[in-house]
């Protein structure tokens, strides 16, 4: 019989009255994610979601894709069969035979939501366990510490057999937590910070500040690739590319060198705020990390944030580089992040940046510029690129 994908809902089961809308969002997200792999019927019973292929589907592709959907605690592939003890046994032999041949010990665990089924869960586990032990004589039954567990589920409409499940992506369904702008450079940190907030259910609008020709077309391609990797988790996104060259040239020509970075970062905040206004975003996300570079002291971050009208989230603020790298490797952005193209920050980096800038000094320095006109000009020239995994 058919192979099917079983998905366990994560934290959203704790949401009480909101639970239904969380579940609907999650199912819609799974639907979108599975579309490229064929037609699936997706429905929830209690806290399990079933993705049932309708006709020819790419089950390997679908299973991989579903592992990156936020809101799922666990995923497994299962074989569906008739609700009959011998059908379950035969399915277990066929579907999990390779694993049983490899394992040294096993047990059977049964869940039964159909209370009219003639055997109890314990009777089912004993029956199927005993028969499997006969059929695979080299593998021992061990109910306390088995190397491999055969799961049987007797549901209302069908029965399922599966091996151990794998961890899902965790977090909350994308889109449940509103929307935020995320500042995406080509570095290691900002893809991780974007991922972390997306994981909590926030839809992301990635924004990149681009200083052509000081930074190359390749640097932009790198950011597009990072956004594409992130879209495996975040779904379809619109990457906003902000032309930043004129602003940087103006800063360099008219402001004190030691304040270049902080003034540039304040422009990033102003423009991100405009994008956020336009897209009804509640927050701005950055990959800033305390103490990492001159612009990431408490003083510098306070001065940067002063010109943002909304909440600024810095999810990796207290992480060590090692921890950030670990996440970057896990989500698949690390290899791209370390490609050696300059980002716009490094091109105009002052020799001795001020690590403890004072707001009044910075505002005074900015008075040499037509701040609002420059920000508005960059905002008007934004290019949008649709990103899909
Ligand atoms: P990252 O590794 O993410 O580039 P970083 O340690 O290099 O971070 P900075 O270059 O000071 O730190 O940038 C801090 C944060 O500012 C970045 O994490 C990112 O959120 C944002 N940022 C920096 N440069 C850009 C850019 N060109 N476009 C968009 N966001 C940027
Ligand atoms: Mg950087």
Short mmCIF file of C-alpha atoms and ligand atoms in Angstrom, two decimals:
data_model
loop_
_atom_site.label_atom_id
_atom_site.label_comp_id
_atom_site.label_asym_id
_atom_site.label_seq_id
_atom_site.Cartn_x
_atom_site.Cartn_y
_atom_site.Cartn_z
CA UNK A 1 0.00 0.00 0.00
CA UNK A 2 0.90 3.64 -0.10
CA UNK A 3 3.82 5.37 1.46
CA UNK A 4 2.71 8.42 3.43
CA UNK A 5 4.34 11.20 5.46
CA UNK A 6 3.37 11.66 9.11
CA UNK A 7 4.06 15.00 10.76
CA UNK A 8 3.81 15.82 14.44
CA UNK A 9 2.80 19.34 15.32
CA UNK A 10 5.20 21.13 17.62
CA UNK A 11 4.64 23.94 20.08
CA UNK A 12 1.50 25.09 18.40
CA UNK A 13 -0.44 22.40 20.22
CA UNK A 14 0.02 24.56 23.32
CA UNK A 15 -1.87 27.46 21.84
CA UNK A 16 -5.33 26.74 23.22
CA UNK A 17 -8.00 28.74 21.42
CA UNK A 18 -5.65 29.91 18.68
CA UNK A 19 -4.76 26.37 17.89
CA UNK A 20 -7.12 26.04 14.94
CA UNK A 21 -5.67 29.05 13.11
CA UNK A 22 -2.13 27.85 13.82
CA UNK A 23 -2.98 24.46 12.42
CA UNK A 24 -4.57 25.94 9.30
CA UNK A 25 -1.52 28.11 8.69
CA UNK A 26 0.76 25.12 9.17
CA UNK A 27 -1.23 22.99 6.74
CA UNK A 28 -1.22 25.81 4.17
CA UNK A 29 2.56 26.12 4.54
CA UNK A 30 3.05 22.36 4.11
CA UNK A 31 0.82 22.46 1.06
CA UNK A 32 2.93 25.18 -0.54
CA UNK A 33 6.15 23.38 0.30
CA UNK A 34 5.00 20.06 -1.16
CA UNK A 35 3.56 21.46 -4.37
CA UNK A 36 6.69 20.83 -6.49
CA UNK A 37 6.64 17.14 -5.52
CA UNK A 38 3.19 16.12 -6.70
CA UNK A 39 -0.36 16.23 -5.43
CA UNK A 40 -0.87 15.53 -1.72
CA UNK A 41 -3.92 15.39 0.49
CA UNK A 42 -2.98 17.05 3.75
CA UNK A 43 -5.13 16.85 6.86
CA UNK A 44 -4.79 16.84 10.63
CA UNK A 45 -6.15 14.38 13.15
CA UNK A 46 -5.37 15.38 16.73
CA UNK A 47 -1.79 16.61 16.70
CA UNK A 48 -0.68 14.53 13.72
CA UNK A 49 -0.75 15.86 10.17
CA UNK A 50 -0.94 13.40 7.30
CA UNK A 51 0.49 14.09 3.85
CA UNK A 52 -1.00 11.45 1.60
CA UNK A 53 0.24 11.25 -2.00
CA UNK A 54 -2.47 11.32 -4.65
CA UNK A 55 -1.00 9.41 -7.54
CA UNK A 56 2.62 9.73 -8.61
CA UNK A 57 4.66 11.85 -6.18
CA UNK A 58 8.35 12.36 -5.48
CA UNK A 59 8.28 11.05 -1.90
CA UNK A 60 12.01 11.50 -1.23
CA UNK A 61 11.88 15.13 -2.34
CA UNK A 62 8.70 15.75 -0.36
CA UNK A 63 10.14 14.20 2.78
CA UNK A 64 13.28 16.35 2.56
CA UNK A 65 11.24 19.48 1.97
CA UNK A 66 8.93 18.91 4.88
CA UNK A 67 11.86 18.76 7.30
CA UNK A 68 12.35 22.51 6.85
CA UNK A 69 8.76 23.53 7.59
CA UNK A 70 8.57 25.47 10.86
CA UNK A 71 5.94 24.28 13.33
CA UNK A 72 6.69 20.57 13.13
CA UNK A 73 8.29 18.69 16.03
CA UNK A 74 8.86 15.39 14.23
CA UNK A 75 8.52 13.84 10.79
CA UNK A 76 8.44 10.26 9.60
CA UNK A 77 7.62 8.22 6.56
CA UNK A 78 5.10 5.47 7.04
CA UNK A 79 3.34 2.73 5.11
CA UNK A 80 -0.44 2.75 5.26
CA UNK A 81 -2.34 -0.53 5.39
CA UNK A 82 -5.61 -2.17 6.29
CA UNK A 83 -6.66 -2.15 9.94
CA UNK A 84 -5.93 -5.78 10.54
CA UNK A 85 -3.27 -7.42 12.71
CA UNK A 86 -1.83 -9.54 9.91
CA UNK A 87 -1.89 -6.70 7.41
CA UNK A 88 0.12 -4.65 9.94
CA UNK A 89 2.53 -7.53 10.47
CA UNK A 90 3.08 -8.10 6.74
CA UNK A 91 3.53 -4.37 6.16
CA UNK A 92 6.10 -4.20 8.97
CA UNK A 93 8.03 -7.13 7.46
CA UNK A 94 8.06 -5.58 4.02
CA UNK A 95 8.48 -1.91 4.91
CA UNK A 96 10.97 -2.21 7.78
CA UNK A 97 12.64 -5.48 6.78
CA UNK A 98 16.00 -3.87 5.92
CA UNK A 99 16.17 -2.05 9.26
CA UNK A 100 15.19 -5.19 11.16
CA UNK A 101 17.88 -7.15 9.33
CA UNK A 102 20.48 -4.59 10.38
CA UNK A 103 19.43 -4.10 14.02
CA UNK A 104 20.59 -6.14 17.00
CA UNK A 105 17.47 -5.53 19.09
CA UNK A 106 13.98 -4.12 18.59
CA UNK A 107 10.59 -3.56 20.11
CA UNK A 108 7.12 -2.79 18.80
CA UNK A 109 5.11 0.18 20.04
CA UNK A 110 1.43 0.53 19.19
CA UNK A 111 -0.83 3.56 19.36
CA UNK A 112 -4.52 3.07 18.93
CA UNK A 113 -6.98 5.89 18.51
CA UNK A 114 -9.68 3.62 17.07
CA UNK A 115 -11.05 2.17 20.27
CA UNK A 116 -13.23 -0.30 18.39
CA UNK A 117 -10.15 -2.17 17.14
CA UNK A 118 -10.42 -5.73 18.59
CA UNK A 119 -6.96 -5.83 20.22
CA UNK A 120 -5.45 -3.50 22.82
CA UNK A 121 -2.19 -1.70 22.08
CA UNK A 122 -0.27 -4.08 24.31
CA UNK A 123 -1.77 -7.15 22.64
CA UNK A 124 -0.90 -5.76 19.21
CA UNK A 125 2.72 -5.02 20.22
CA UNK A 126 3.07 -8.50 21.68
CA UNK A 127 1.56 -10.20 18.65
CA UNK A 128 3.51 -8.32 15.98
CA UNK A 129 6.70 -8.32 18.11
CA UNK A 130 6.53 -12.09 18.55
CA UNK A 131 5.92 -12.76 14.86
CA UNK A 132 8.71 -10.40 13.81
CA UNK A 133 11.11 -12.09 16.24
CA UNK A 134 10.32 -15.40 14.51
CA UNK A 135 10.69 -13.93 11.04
CA UNK A 136 13.99 -12.16 11.84
CA UNK A 137 15.66 -14.64 14.20
CA UNK A 138 18.96 -12.78 14.68
CA UNK A 139 17.30 -9.65 16.15
CA UNK A 140 16.35 -9.81 19.83
CA UNK A 141 13.30 -8.29 21.45
CA UNK A 142 14.38 -5.66 23.98
CA UNK A 143 11.56 -3.55 25.35
CA UNK A 144 13.81 -1.35 27.53
CA UNK A 145 16.70 -0.39 25.30
CA UNK A 146 15.95 -1.40 21.73
CA UNK A 147 18.20 -0.32 18.90
CA UNK A 148 15.20 -0.05 16.60
CA UNK A 149 11.51 0.60 17.28
CA UNK A 150 8.68 -0.51 15.01
CA UNK A 151 5.74 1.88 15.41
CA UNK A 152 2.20 0.76 14.67
CA UNK A 153 -0.64 3.27 14.65
CA UNK A 154 -4.26 2.23 14.38
CA UNK A 155 -6.21 5.33 13.41
CA UNK A 156 -9.85 5.84 12.51
CA UNK A 157 -9.40 5.51 8.73
CA UNK A 158 -6.31 3.37 8.32
CA UNK A 159 -3.34 1.84 10.05
CA UNK A 160 0.30 2.84 9.65
CA UNK A 161 3.69 1.29 10.15
CA UNK A 162 6.83 3.38 10.58
CA UNK A 163 10.32 3.38 12.05
CA UNK A 164 11.68 6.06 14.40
CA UNK A 165 10.75 9.61 13.46
CA UNK A 166 13.26 12.38 12.82
CA UNK A 167 13.28 15.84 14.38
CA UNK A 168 11.26 18.43 12.48
CA UNK A 169 12.36 22.05 12.03
CA UNK A 170 10.66 23.13 15.28
CA UNK A 171 9.47 26.69 15.83
CA UNK A 172 6.16 28.22 14.77
CA UNK A 173 4.41 28.20 11.37
CA UNK A 174 5.74 30.94 9.09
CA UNK A 175 3.44 33.94 9.00
CA UNK A 176 1.81 33.42 12.41
CA UNK A 177 3.99 36.07 14.04
CA UNK A 178 3.57 38.91 11.55
CA UNK A 179 6.32 40.31 9.37
CA UNK A 180 9.78 41.83 9.82
CA UNK A 181 12.50 43.35 7.69
CA UNK A 182 15.84 41.53 8.00
CA UNK A 183 19.16 43.15 7.12
CA UNK A 184 21.00 40.54 5.12
CA UNK A 185 24.68 41.12 4.39
CA UNK A 186 26.90 38.49 2.84
CA UNK A 187 28.37 37.54 6.22
CA UNK A 188 27.89 34.60 8.55
CA UNK A 189 25.75 36.31 11.18
CA UNK A 190 22.80 37.83 9.38
CA UNK A 191 21.56 34.64 7.66
CA UNK A 192 21.53 33.04 11.13
CA UNK A 193 19.66 35.95 12.72
CA UNK A 194 17.15 35.87 9.87
CA UNK A 195 16.61 32.14 10.35
CA UNK A 196 16.16 32.50 14.12
CA UNK A 197 13.34 35.03 13.88
CA UNK A 198 11.72 33.24 10.93
CA UNK A 199 11.69 30.12 13.08
CA UNK A 200 9.48 31.90 15.58
CA UNK A 201 6.81 32.31 12.93
CA UNK A 202 7.74 35.70 11.46
CA UNK A 203 7.58 36.29 7.70
CA UNK A 204 10.76 37.88 6.42
CA UNK A 205 11.52 40.68 3.98
CA UNK A 206 15.29 40.48 3.46
CA UNK A 207 17.04 43.76 2.64
CA UNK A 208 20.50 44.15 1.23
CA UNK A 209 22.45 47.40 0.83
CA UNK A 210 24.50 47.26 -2.31
CA UNK A 211 27.40 49.58 -3.18
CA UNK A 212 28.14 48.89 -6.80
CA UNK A 213 30.87 49.20 -8.13
CA UNK A 214 32.69 49.22 -4.76
CA UNK A 215 31.17 45.82 -4.18
CA UNK A 216 30.88 43.51 -7.13
CA UNK A 217 28.00 41.82 -8.87
CA UNK A 218 29.36 38.61 -7.31
CA UNK A 219 28.77 39.99 -3.82
CA UNK A 220 25.15 40.57 -4.78
CA UNK A 221 24.86 37.07 -6.25
CA UNK A 222 26.14 35.72 -2.96
CA UNK A 223 23.38 37.48 -1.02
CA UNK A 224 20.78 36.20 -3.49
CA UNK A 225 22.11 32.69 -2.94
CA UNK A 226 21.94 33.13 0.85
CA UNK A 227 18.34 34.33 0.54
CA UNK A 228 17.58 31.32 -1.63
CA UNK A 229 18.96 28.94 1.00
CA UNK A 230 16.92 30.73 3.67
CA UNK A 231 13.79 30.43 1.57
CA UNK A 232 13.89 26.66 2.14
CA UNK A 233 12.77 27.56 5.64
CA UNK A 234 11.06 30.92 5.14
CA UNK A 235 9.20 30.12 1.92
CA UNK A 236 8.98 32.57 -0.97
CA UNK A 237 10.46 36.00 -0.17
CA UNK A 238 11.05 39.33 -1.88
CA UNK A 239 14.64 40.42 -1.50
CA UNK A 240 14.99 44.22 -1.56
CA UNK A 241 18.27 45.46 -3.00
CA UNK A 242 18.94 49.05 -1.93
CA UNK A 243 21.47 51.07 -3.95
CA UNK A 244 23.82 52.44 -1.30
CA UNK A 245 26.70 53.92 -3.31
CA UNK A 246 25.57 57.54 -3.37
CA UNK A 247 24.96 57.58 0.38
CA UNK A 248 28.38 56.10 1.11
CA UNK A 249 30.13 58.56 -1.20
CA UNK A 250 28.34 61.46 0.45
CA UNK A 251 29.29 60.22 3.92
CA UNK A 252 32.89 59.81 2.85
CA UNK A 253 33.04 63.26 1.32
CA UNK A 254 31.33 65.18 4.11
CA UNK A 255 31.62 63.39 7.48
CA UNK A 256 34.52 62.66 9.87
CA UNK A 257 36.16 59.36 9.00
CA UNK A 258 35.85 57.87 12.49
CA UNK A 259 32.05 58.15 12.23
CA UNK A 260 31.62 56.64 8.73
CA UNK A 261 30.40 53.29 9.98
CA UNK A 262 27.93 54.53 12.52
CA UNK A 263 26.42 57.07 10.12
CA UNK A 264 26.16 54.43 7.42
CA UNK A 265 24.42 52.07 9.84
CA UNK A 266 21.94 54.77 10.77
CA UNK A 267 21.09 55.15 7.09
CA UNK A 268 20.48 51.41 6.92
CA UNK A 269 18.03 51.78 9.81
CA UNK A 270 16.19 54.72 8.24
CA UNK A 271 15.77 52.97 4.91
CA UNK A 272 14.79 49.68 6.56
CA UNK A 273 12.18 51.61 8.52
CA UNK A 274 10.70 52.95 5.28
CA UNK A 275 10.57 49.43 3.83
CA UNK A 276 8.97 48.26 7.06
CA UNK A 277 6.35 51.04 6.91
CA UNK A 278 5.52 50.13 3.35
CA UNK A 279 5.15 46.40 4.11
CA UNK A 280 3.50 46.62 7.51
CA UNK A 281 6.48 45.09 9.31
CA UNK A 282 6.66 45.17 13.09
CA UNK A 283 10.42 44.87 13.55
CA UNK A 284 13.88 45.16 12.00
CA UNK A 285 16.27 42.22 12.42
CA UNK A 286 20.06 42.50 12.33
CA UNK A 287 22.93 40.06 12.82
CA UNK A 288 24.70 42.37 15.26
CA UNK A 289 26.71 40.68 17.94
CA UNK A 290 28.04 42.43 21.03
CA UNK A 291 31.70 43.32 20.89
CA UNK A 292 32.43 41.70 17.53
CA UNK A 293 33.44 44.88 15.71
CA UNK A 294 33.62 48.63 16.45
CA UNK A 295 30.03 49.26 15.35
CA UNK A 296 28.75 46.59 17.73
CA UNK A 297 29.36 48.12 21.14
CA UNK A 298 26.41 48.99 23.37
CA UNK A 299 27.06 52.69 22.71
CA UNK A 300 27.19 52.24 18.92
CA UNK A 301 24.08 50.08 18.82
CA UNK A 302 22.13 52.61 20.90
CA UNK A 303 23.12 55.41 18.50
CA UNK A 304 22.23 53.24 15.49
CA UNK A 305 18.87 52.27 16.90
CA UNK A 306 17.94 55.85 17.77
CA UNK A 307 16.79 56.53 14.23
CA UNK A 308 14.63 53.42 13.87
CA UNK A 309 10.98 53.91 14.69
CA UNK A 310 10.36 50.30 15.55
CA UNK A 311 11.60 47.33 17.50
CA UNK A 312 15.12 46.22 16.50
CA UNK A 313 15.76 42.50 17.06
CA UNK A 314 19.29 41.14 17.33
CA UNK A 315 18.83 37.45 17.97
CA UNK A 316 22.55 36.56 17.92
CA UNK A 317 23.59 39.43 20.19
CA UNK A 318 24.94 37.20 22.97
CA UNK A 319 26.19 34.29 20.92
CA UNK A 320 29.83 33.38 20.54
CA UNK A 321 31.05 33.18 16.98
CA UNK A 322 31.36 29.42 17.39
CA UNK A 323 27.67 29.11 18.21
CA UNK A 324 26.68 31.25 15.23
CA UNK A 325 28.87 29.16 12.94
CA UNK A 326 27.27 25.98 14.26
CA UNK A 327 23.83 27.22 13.30
CA UNK A 328 25.09 28.51 9.94
CA UNK A 329 26.46 25.05 9.17
CA UNK A 330 23.23 23.39 10.29
CA UNK A 331 21.00 25.56 8.10
CA UNK A 332 23.37 25.38 5.13
CA UNK A 333 24.41 29.04 4.80
CA UNK A 334 27.97 28.78 6.10
CA UNK A 335 29.71 27.65 2.91
CA UNK A 336 28.17 30.51 0.95
CA UNK A 337 28.81 33.09 3.69
CA UNK A 338 32.56 32.44 3.69
CA UNK A 339 32.97 33.06 -0.05
CA UNK A 340 35.44 35.92 -0.25
CA UNK A 341 33.43 38.83 -1.68
CA UNK A 342 33.55 42.17 0.08
CA UNK A 343 30.35 43.59 1.52
CA UNK A 344 29.61 47.27 1.58
CA UNK A 345 30.67 47.73 5.19
CA UNK A 346 34.23 46.77 4.54
CA UNK A 347 34.74 49.07 1.56
CA UNK A 348 34.30 52.27 3.53
CA UNK A 349 35.66 51.06 6.86
CA UNK A 350 37.49 53.84 8.72
CA UNK A 351 41.00 53.19 10.01
CA UNK A 352 40.04 54.13 13.58
CA UNK A 353 36.28 53.84 14.01
CA UNK A 354 34.80 55.45 17.14
CA UNK A 355 33.75 52.60 19.44
CA UNK A 356 31.83 54.83 21.83
CA UNK A 357 30.08 57.34 19.60
CA UNK A 358 27.93 60.05 21.20
CA UNK A 359 24.56 60.76 19.70
CA UNK A 360 25.00 64.55 19.64
CA UNK A 361 28.35 64.24 17.80
CA UNK A 362 26.80 61.93 15.24
CA UNK A 363 23.77 64.15 14.68
CA UNK A 364 26.11 67.12 14.24
CA UNK A 365 28.17 65.20 11.69
CA UNK A 366 25.03 64.20 9.81
CA UNK A 367 23.96 67.82 9.49
CA UNK A 368 26.44 68.10 6.59
CA UNK A 369 24.15 65.75 4.64
CA UNK A 370 20.64 66.00 3.34
CA UNK A 371 19.73 62.88 5.27
CA UNK A 372 16.06 62.63 4.39
CA UNK A 373 16.60 63.27 0.67
CA UNK A 374 19.38 60.68 0.45
CA UNK A 375 17.35 58.03 2.26
CA UNK A 376 14.32 58.76 0.11
CA UNK A 377 16.37 58.59 -3.10
CA UNK A 378 17.77 55.17 -2.17
CA UNK A 379 14.33 53.94 -1.15
CA UNK A 380 12.87 54.96 -4.52
CA UNK A 381 15.54 53.04 -6.42
CA UNK A 382 15.11 49.73 -4.64
CA UNK A 383 15.11 46.65 -6.88
CA UNK A 384 13.08 43.64 -5.82
CA UNK A 385 13.97 40.05 -6.59
CA UNK A 386 11.58 37.18 -5.93
CA UNK A 387 13.40 34.36 -4.16
CA UNK A 388 12.18 30.78 -4.23
CA UNK A 389 13.89 27.65 -2.97
P1 LIG B 1 27.46 39.65 9.08
O1 LIG B 1 28.32 38.47 9.31
O2 LIG B 1 26.01 39.33 9.16
O3 LIG B 1 27.83 40.42 7.83
P2 LIG B 1 29.15 41.33 10.60
O4 LIG B 1 29.71 40.71 11.79
O5 LIG B 1 29.98 41.39 9.37
O6 LIG B 1 27.75 40.62 10.29
P3 LIG B 1 28.55 44.12 10.31
O7 LIG B 1 29.13 44.10 8.97
O8 LIG B 1 28.95 45.16 11.27
O9 LIG B 1 28.72 42.75 11.08
O10 LIG B 1 27.00 44.19 10.19
C1 LIG B 1 26.14 44.00 11.28
C2 LIG B 1 24.77 43.71 10.74
O11 LIG B 1 24.30 44.79 9.92
C3 LIG B 1 24.72 42.52 9.83
O12 LIG B 1 24.60 41.31 10.54
C4 LIG B 1 23.52 42.81 8.98
O13 LIG B 1 22.32 42.50 9.69
C5 LIG B 1 23.60 44.30 8.81
N1 LIG B 1 24.33 44.64 7.57
C6 LIG B 1 25.62 44.95 7.43
N2 LIG B 1 25.93 45.21 6.14
C7 LIG B 1 24.81 45.04 5.43
C8 LIG B 1 24.44 45.14 4.04
N3 LIG B 1 25.33 45.46 3.10
N4 LIG B 1 23.16 44.90 3.71
C9 LIG B 1 22.25 44.56 4.64
N5 LIG B 1 22.52 44.45 5.93
C10 LIG B 1 23.77 44.69 6.35
MG1 LIG B 2 29.20 42.10 7.54
#
